[in-house]
Tab-separated table of C-alpha atoms and ligand atoms in Angstrom:
chain	number	residue	atom	x	y	z
K	1	MET	CA	-33.454	-107.007	-46.864
K	2	ILE	CA	-35.572	-104.911	-49.210
K	3	GLU	CA	-39.194	-104.973	-48.209
K	4	LYS	CA	-41.607	-105.793	-50.986
K	5	ARG	CA	-45.337	-105.321	-50.871
K	6	ARG	CA	-47.431	-108.184	-52.137
K	7	ILE	CA	-48.513	-107.372	-55.674
K	8	LEU	CA	-52.186	-108.166	-56.255
K	9	ASN	CA	-52.164	-109.843	-59.634
K	10	GLU	CA	-55.385	-111.807	-59.899
K	11	THR	CA	-57.494	-110.990	-62.902
K	12	LEU	CA	-60.911	-109.856	-61.691
K	13	LYS	CA	-64.004	-108.811	-63.583
K	14	TRP	CA	-64.557	-105.052	-63.548
K	15	LEU	CA	-67.509	-105.300	-61.171
K	16	ASP	CA	-65.568	-107.435	-58.706
K	17	LEU	CA	-62.580	-105.127	-58.889
K	18	GLU	CA	-64.825	-102.141	-58.217
K	19	LYS	CA	-66.374	-103.931	-55.248
K	20	THR	CA	-63.091	-104.923	-53.664
K	21	LEU	CA	-61.584	-101.477	-54.152
K	22	ASN	CA	-64.683	-99.757	-52.824
K	23	ALA	CA	-64.480	-101.964	-49.745
K	24	SER	CA	-60.894	-101.044	-48.910
K	25	THR	CA	-60.394	-97.583	-50.410
K	26	THR	CA	-62.352	-94.342	-50.733
K	27	LEU	CA	-63.041	-93.235	-54.277
K	28	VAL	CA	-65.442	-90.956	-56.035
K	29	PRO	CA	-66.319	-91.447	-59.716
K	30	GLY	CA	-63.454	-90.623	-62.014
K	31	GLY	CA	-61.001	-92.476	-59.759
K	32	TYR	CA	-60.537	-89.465	-57.508
K	33	HIS	CA	-59.466	-89.566	-53.873
K	34	ARG	CA	-59.014	-86.981	-51.177
K	35	PRO	CA	-57.641	-88.093	-47.822
K	36	VAL	CA	-60.001	-87.762	-44.895
K	37	GLY	CA	-58.801	-85.870	-41.845
K	38	CYS	CA	-55.667	-84.356	-43.336
K	39	ALA	CA	-55.049	-82.013	-46.206
K	40	SER	CA	-52.602	-83.140	-48.837
K	41	ALA	CA	-49.954	-80.600	-49.825
K	42	GLN	CA	-50.158	-81.468	-53.505
K	43	ARG	CA	-52.786	-82.699	-55.894
K	44	LEU	CA	-51.609	-85.372	-58.287
K	45	ALA	CA	-52.790	-86.409	-61.751
K	46	VAL	CA	-51.754	-89.932	-62.745
K	47	ILE	CA	-51.841	-90.226	-66.519
K	48	ILE	CA	-51.860	-93.672	-68.114
K	49	PRO	CA	-51.402	-93.912	-71.908
K	50	TYR	CA	-53.595	-96.774	-72.944
K	51	ARG	CA	-54.948	-99.014	-75.649
K	52	ASP	CA	-55.986	-102.618	-75.554
K	53	ARG	CA	-54.242	-103.709	-72.339
K	54	GLU	CA	-57.268	-104.411	-70.195
K	55	GLU	CA	-55.797	-107.053	-67.896
K	56	ASN	CA	-52.759	-104.869	-67.170
K	57	LEU	CA	-55.029	-101.906	-66.425
K	58	LYS	CA	-57.104	-103.832	-63.892
K	59	ILE	CA	-54.045	-105.075	-62.039
K	60	LEU	CA	-52.441	-101.635	-62.033
K	61	LEU	CA	-55.580	-99.967	-60.676
K	62	ASN	CA	-56.002	-102.605	-58.000
K	63	ASN	CA	-52.493	-101.899	-56.720
K	64	LEU	CA	-52.086	-98.201	-57.409
K	65	HIS	CA	-55.251	-97.027	-55.647
K	66	ARG	CA	-54.224	-98.927	-52.522
K	67	VAL	CA	-50.658	-97.599	-52.541
K	68	LEU	CA	-51.658	-93.970	-53.176
K	69	GLN	CA	-54.262	-94.093	-50.430
K	70	LYS	CA	-51.794	-95.602	-47.958
K	71	GLN	CA	-49.660	-92.572	-48.759
K	72	GLN	CA	-52.584	-90.220	-48.055
K	73	ALA	CA	-52.289	-88.749	-51.519
K	74	GLU	CA	-54.894	-86.551	-53.122
K	75	TYR	CA	-55.071	-87.739	-56.699
K	76	ALA	CA	-57.089	-88.649	-59.767
K	77	ILE	CA	-56.272	-91.355	-62.300
K	78	PHE	CA	-56.703	-90.572	-65.996
K	79	VAL	CA	-56.629	-93.307	-68.586
K	80	VAL	CA	-56.064	-91.715	-71.969
K	81	GLU	CA	-57.166	-94.145	-74.622
K	82	GLN	CA	-56.378	-93.765	-78.312
K	83	GLU	CA	-59.066	-94.867	-80.748
K	84	SER	CA	-58.146	-97.840	-82.954
K	85	GLY	CA	-57.209	-97.313	-86.595
K	86	THR	CA	-54.127	-95.110	-86.149
K	87	PRO	CA	-50.771	-96.280	-84.801
K	88	PHE	CA	-50.334	-95.689	-81.085
K	89	ASN	CA	-48.643	-92.373	-80.265
K	90	ARG	CA	-47.543	-92.381	-76.655
K	91	GLY	CA	-46.006	-88.912	-76.504
K	92	LEU	CA	-49.085	-87.231	-77.938
K	93	ILE	CA	-51.376	-89.299	-75.706
K	94	LYS	CA	-49.438	-88.263	-72.604
K	95	ASN	CA	-49.533	-84.598	-73.639
K	96	ILE	CA	-53.289	-84.888	-74.146
K	97	GLY	CA	-53.638	-86.357	-70.651
K	98	TYR	CA	-51.680	-83.430	-69.222
K	99	LEU	CA	-53.787	-80.772	-70.973
K	100	GLU	CA	-57.165	-82.414	-70.495
K	101	ALA	CA	-56.539	-83.185	-66.805
K	102	GLN	CA	-55.674	-79.528	-66.261
K	103	ALA	CA	-58.820	-78.490	-68.076
K	104	LEU	CA	-60.846	-80.460	-65.516
K	105	CYS	CA	-59.094	-79.467	-62.297
K	106	HIS	CA	-55.920	-77.855	-60.963
K	107	PHE	CA	-53.115	-80.353	-60.386
K	108	ASP	CA	-49.669	-79.715	-58.924
K	109	CYS	CA	-47.927	-82.896	-60.034
K	110	PHE	CA	-48.204	-85.145	-63.065
K	111	THR	CA	-47.165	-88.777	-63.094
K	112	PHE	CA	-46.976	-90.478	-66.484
K	113	HIS	CA	-47.471	-94.144	-65.778
K	114	ASP	CA	-47.114	-97.111	-68.146
K	115	VAL	CA	-49.997	-99.492	-67.653
K	116	ASP	CA	-47.782	-102.530	-67.147
K	117	LEU	CA	-45.595	-101.373	-64.243
K	118	VAL	CA	-46.534	-101.900	-60.593
K	119	THR	CA	-44.535	-100.423	-57.742
K	120	GLU	CA	-43.160	-102.865	-55.209
K	121	SER	CA	-42.959	-100.313	-52.390
K	122	GLU	CA	-45.546	-98.332	-50.499
K	123	ARG	CA	-42.923	-95.714	-49.787
K	124	ASN	CA	-42.468	-94.839	-53.433
K	125	THR	CA	-44.411	-91.589	-53.278
K	126	TYR	CA	-45.732	-89.922	-56.388
K	127	MET	CA	-45.139	-86.371	-55.255
K	128	CYS	CA	-43.177	-83.697	-57.073
K	129	GLY	CA	-40.390	-81.333	-56.110
K	130	THR	CA	-38.455	-78.966	-58.329
K	131	LEU	CA	-36.821	-81.822	-60.252
K	132	ALA	CA	-38.435	-84.603	-62.265
K	133	VAL	CA	-38.577	-88.042	-60.640
K	134	HIS	CA	-37.807	-91.326	-62.351
K	135	HIS	CA	-39.659	-94.019	-60.421
K	136	ALA	CA	-39.430	-97.238	-62.421
K	137	ARG	CA	-35.645	-97.612	-62.529
K	138	ARG	CA	-35.288	-101.198	-61.434
K	139	LEU	CA	-37.602	-103.791	-62.945
K	140	ASN	CA	-37.938	-107.398	-61.812
K	141	THR	CA	-37.552	-108.480	-65.439
K	142	TRP	CA	-34.057	-106.944	-65.542
K	143	ASN	CA	-33.114	-108.496	-62.189
K	144	TYR	CA	-33.470	-104.979	-60.764
K	145	ARG	CA	-30.375	-103.714	-62.554
K	146	VAL	CA	-30.287	-100.141	-63.877
K	147	LEU	CA	-29.695	-100.628	-67.594
K	148	TYR	CA	-27.957	-97.287	-68.145
K	149	THR	CA	-27.590	-94.222	-65.931
K	150	PHE	CA	-29.515	-91.841	-68.170
K	151	LEU	CA	-32.331	-94.360	-68.474
K	152	PHE	CA	-35.585	-92.431	-68.183
K	153	GLY	CA	-39.085	-93.789	-68.788
K	154	GLY	CA	-41.939	-96.004	-67.658
K	155	VAL	CA	-43.095	-94.022	-64.608
K	156	LEU	CA	-42.119	-90.342	-64.340
K	157	THR	CA	-43.320	-87.396	-62.238
K	158	PHE	CA	-43.088	-83.690	-63.122
K	159	ASN	CA	-44.343	-80.442	-61.721
K	160	GLU	CA	-46.217	-78.117	-64.051
K	161	THR	CA	-43.451	-75.554	-64.574
K	162	TYR	CA	-40.909	-78.217	-65.392
K	163	PHE	CA	-43.141	-80.013	-67.877
K	164	SER	CA	-44.170	-76.833	-69.661
K	165	THR	CA	-40.557	-75.582	-69.811
K	166	ILE	CA	-39.622	-78.617	-71.907
K	167	ASN	CA	-42.813	-78.178	-73.960
K	168	GLY	CA	-44.004	-81.653	-72.917
K	169	TYR	CA	-43.382	-84.650	-75.123
K	170	SER	CA	-42.816	-84.652	-78.849
K	171	ASN	CA	-46.060	-85.490	-80.667
K	172	LEU	CA	-44.320	-87.046	-83.616
K	173	TYR	CA	-43.414	-90.567	-82.486
K	174	PHE	CA	-45.734	-93.287	-83.665
K	175	MET	CA	-45.261	-96.633	-81.900
K	176	TRP	CA	-41.499	-96.577	-81.715
K	177	GLY	CA	-41.270	-96.058	-78.017
K	178	ALA	CA	-38.555	-93.393	-77.982
K	179	GLU	CA	-40.627	-90.519	-76.724
K	180	ASP	CA	-39.071	-90.836	-73.266
K	181	ASP	CA	-35.544	-90.665	-74.708
K	182	ASP	CA	-36.594	-87.653	-76.726
K	183	LEU	CA	-37.968	-86.061	-73.560
K	184	PHE	CA	-34.672	-86.682	-71.841
K	185	GLU	CA	-32.915	-84.736	-74.637
K	186	ARG	CA	-35.303	-81.846	-73.988
K	187	MET	CA	-34.388	-81.874	-70.317
K	188	ARG	CA	-30.691	-81.923	-71.175
K	189	LYS	CA	-31.111	-79.016	-73.522
K	190	LYS	CA	-32.792	-76.940	-70.799
K	191	GLN	CA	-30.295	-78.174	-68.210
K	192	LEU	CA	-33.047	-79.656	-66.103
K	193	ARG	CA	-32.208	-82.659	-63.973
K	194	PHE	CA	-34.091	-85.594	-62.559
K	195	VAL	CA	-33.769	-87.627	-59.385
K	196	ALA	CA	-34.242	-91.353	-59.020
K	197	SER	CA	-36.902	-92.578	-56.616
K	198	LYS	CA	-35.456	-94.063	-53.435
K	199	TYR	CA	-37.863	-96.958	-53.956
K	200	PRO	CA	-37.277	-97.759	-57.622
K	201	ARG	CA	-38.373	-101.413	-57.788
K	202	TYR	CA	-41.259	-102.358	-60.059
K	203	THR	CA	-42.895	-105.547	-61.236
K	204	ALA	CA	-43.481	-105.581	-65.002
K	205	LEU	CA	-46.721	-107.232	-66.125
K	206	ASN	CA	-46.899	-109.444	-69.190
K	207	HIS	CA	-48.098	-108.173	-72.536
K	208	GLU	CA	-47.635	-108.870	-76.201
K	209	ARG	CA	-44.735	-107.118	-77.897
K	210	GLU	CA	-45.428	-104.526	-80.555
K	211	PRO	CA	-43.382	-104.494	-83.768
K	212	ARG	CA	-40.506	-101.998	-83.567
K	213	HIS	CA	-39.214	-99.715	-86.290
K	214	PRO	CA	-35.844	-98.541	-85.029
K	215	LYS	CA	-34.714	-96.903	-88.281
K	216	GLU	CA	-37.836	-94.802	-88.530
K	217	LYS	CA	-37.492	-93.810	-84.924
K	218	MET	CA	-33.930	-92.622	-85.445
K	219	LYS	CA	-35.012	-90.294	-88.230
K	220	ILE	CA	-37.125	-88.396	-85.712
K	221	TYR	CA	-34.806	-88.727	-82.760
K	222	ALA	CA	-31.810	-87.393	-84.717
K	223	ASN	CA	-32.880	-83.753	-84.466
K	224	SER	CA	-35.039	-83.915	-81.364
K	225	SER	CA	-33.631	-80.955	-79.491
K	226	GLN	CA	-33.963	-78.563	-82.475
K	227	ARG	CA	-37.668	-79.272	-82.576
K	228	MET	CA	-38.395	-78.993	-78.900
K	229	ASP	CA	-39.730	-75.436	-78.836
K	230	THR	CA	-42.178	-76.006	-81.689
K	231	ASP	CA	-43.168	-79.672	-81.294
K	232	GLY	CA	-44.978	-80.451	-78.061
K	233	LEU	CA	-47.625	-78.898	-75.829
K	234	ASN	CA	-47.786	-75.821	-78.045
K	235	SER	CA	-48.459	-77.629	-81.343
K	236	MET	CA	-51.300	-79.991	-80.520
K	237	GLY	CA	-54.321	-78.053	-81.754
K	238	ARG	CA	-54.978	-80.038	-84.920
K	239	LEU	CA	-53.509	-83.322	-83.841
K	240	TYR	CA	-56.334	-84.826	-81.806
K	241	GLN	CA	-59.949	-84.714	-80.792
K	242	VAL	CA	-61.516	-85.767	-77.524
K	243	ILE	CA	-64.296	-88.206	-78.376
K	244	SER	CA	-65.545	-88.578	-74.798
K	245	VAL	CA	-64.716	-88.047	-71.137
K	246	ASP	CA	-66.180	-90.676	-68.839
K	247	TYR	CA	-66.144	-90.678	-65.052
K	248	LYS	CA	-65.784	-94.411	-64.444
K	249	PRO	CA	-65.748	-95.762	-60.877
K	250	LEU	CA	-61.980	-96.349	-60.825
K	251	TYR	CA	-60.652	-93.804	-63.330
K	252	THR	CA	-61.475	-90.992	-65.688
K	253	ARG	CA	-61.411	-92.264	-69.236
K	254	ILE	CA	-60.405	-89.764	-71.889
K	255	TYR	CA	-61.065	-91.313	-75.271
K	256	VAL	CA	-59.323	-89.581	-78.173
K	257	SER	CA	-58.777	-89.794	-81.903
K	258	VAL	CA	-55.422	-88.909	-83.404
K	259	ASN	CA	-54.976	-87.154	-86.735
K	260	GLN	CA	-52.238	-89.166	-88.380
K	261	THR	CA	-52.204	-87.130	-91.589
K	262	GLU	CA	-51.567	-83.904	-89.692
K	263	ILE	CA	-48.690	-85.520	-87.807
K	264	TYR	CA	-47.144	-86.660	-91.079
K	265	ASN	CA	-47.528	-83.078	-92.331
K	266	GLN	CA	-45.698	-81.737	-89.295
K	267	LEU	CA	-42.936	-84.304	-89.787
K	268	LYS	CA	-42.579	-83.194	-93.400
K	269	ARG	CA	-42.156	-79.614	-92.269
K	270	TYR	CA	-39.146	-80.785	-90.278
K	271	GLY	CA	-37.832	-82.554	-93.370
K	272	ILE	CA	-38.624	-86.014	-92.046
K	273	SER	CA	-40.372	-88.495	-94.297
K	274	LEU	CA	-41.354	-91.859	-92.942
K	275	LEU	CA	-42.374	-95.081	-94.554
K	276	ASN	CA	-45.985	-95.703	-93.798
K	277	THR	CA	-45.488	-98.333	-91.135
K	278	LYS	CA	-49.085	-98.688	-90.079
J	301	UDP	N1	-49.444	-98.898	-74.555
J	301	UDP	C1	-50.763	-99.365	-74.626
J	301	UDP	N2	-51.151	-100.068	-75.720
J	301	UDP	C2	-50.315	-100.359	-76.738
J	301	UDP	C3	-48.984	-99.893	-76.669
J	301	UDP	C4	-48.587	-99.172	-75.555
J	301	UDP	O1	-51.554	-99.144	-73.710
J	301	UDP	O2	-50.735	-101.019	-77.702
J	301	UDP	C5	-49.012	-98.056	-73.405
J	301	UDP	C6	-49.055	-98.787	-72.081
J	301	UDP	O3	-49.270	-97.854	-71.045
J	301	UDP	C7	-47.668	-99.353	-72.015
J	301	UDP	C8	-46.854	-98.195	-72.546
J	301	UDP	O4	-47.666	-97.636	-73.566
J	301	UDP	O5	-47.280	-99.716	-70.715
J	301	UDP	C9	-45.493	-98.630	-73.059
J	301	UDP	O6	-45.634	-99.493	-74.162
J	301	UDP	P1	-45.029	-100.981	-74.139
J	301	UDP	O7	-45.419	-101.617	-72.832
J	301	UDP	O8	-45.462	-101.682	-75.379
J	301	UDP	O9	-43.482	-100.699	-74.204
J	301	UDP	P2	-42.263	-101.445	-73.499
J	301	UDP	O10	-41.713	-100.394	-72.593
J	301	UDP	O11	-42.798	-102.647	-72.745
J	301	UDP	O12	-41.353	-101.824	-74.589
J	302	MN	MN1	-44.296	-102.701	-71.438
């Protein structure tokens, strides 16, 4: 039988959540933890792309802090929140989390974590080796089936060299949710592989569905690998601004604005014109 940890899914007020986590875990402001009595071999940055999913965030934090501390991990949790008014851009937001986390501290491993996925196993460690790790391969909502073998997304871990070799995510996807597929093309192009977590089961939390624009997405995805060396970590300068960095009790909040016009300009340079789907 596959063991499953009990997912804590009650919706608490922030203050109550902070109290219960402070009672059973050790955290310093910014959602940072260092194990007592043993040194951790790697320091981990967990990066959560985020906007307007407060209930999911509380449940994730309540579970993730407990699991990571059971594993004696040294880690910090970063919630990268995009200001309202521009369509959500997950790839760019994740890249921002990677760069801004590194600006604050040295990290060895980077886990990009959707806010609505909760691991069902305490043995699912968020550490990195030479290859990338795909954690969330089997979701309860899919009856734990793997949808396709090259499926890659949801919760992923990279080391620094790996992530910079593929130039991070593309910054050009607004709301179409293909940035993980695009990233997979980058890995293929560089002949970099990933491994599946041995504990790949996750519970997916409920949320409202965003409108999808599959045709628009395909226009960008079509030439993804040609763009990879010029669209990513090395082309972010004009695309965003950090509005604030806040050391909250359970996480570090990085609040950012995204320059939609500049992204449309970059797309044009690649010969891609999109309908304004805002
Ligand atoms: N997300 C968010 N707010 C949004 C859209 C997306 O915080 O309005 C983040 C969040 O971390 C979420 C992830 O992006 O888990 C993936 O988006 P979504 O859950 O909508 O995609 P799905 O994989 O469920 O189709
Ligand atoms: Mn989701």
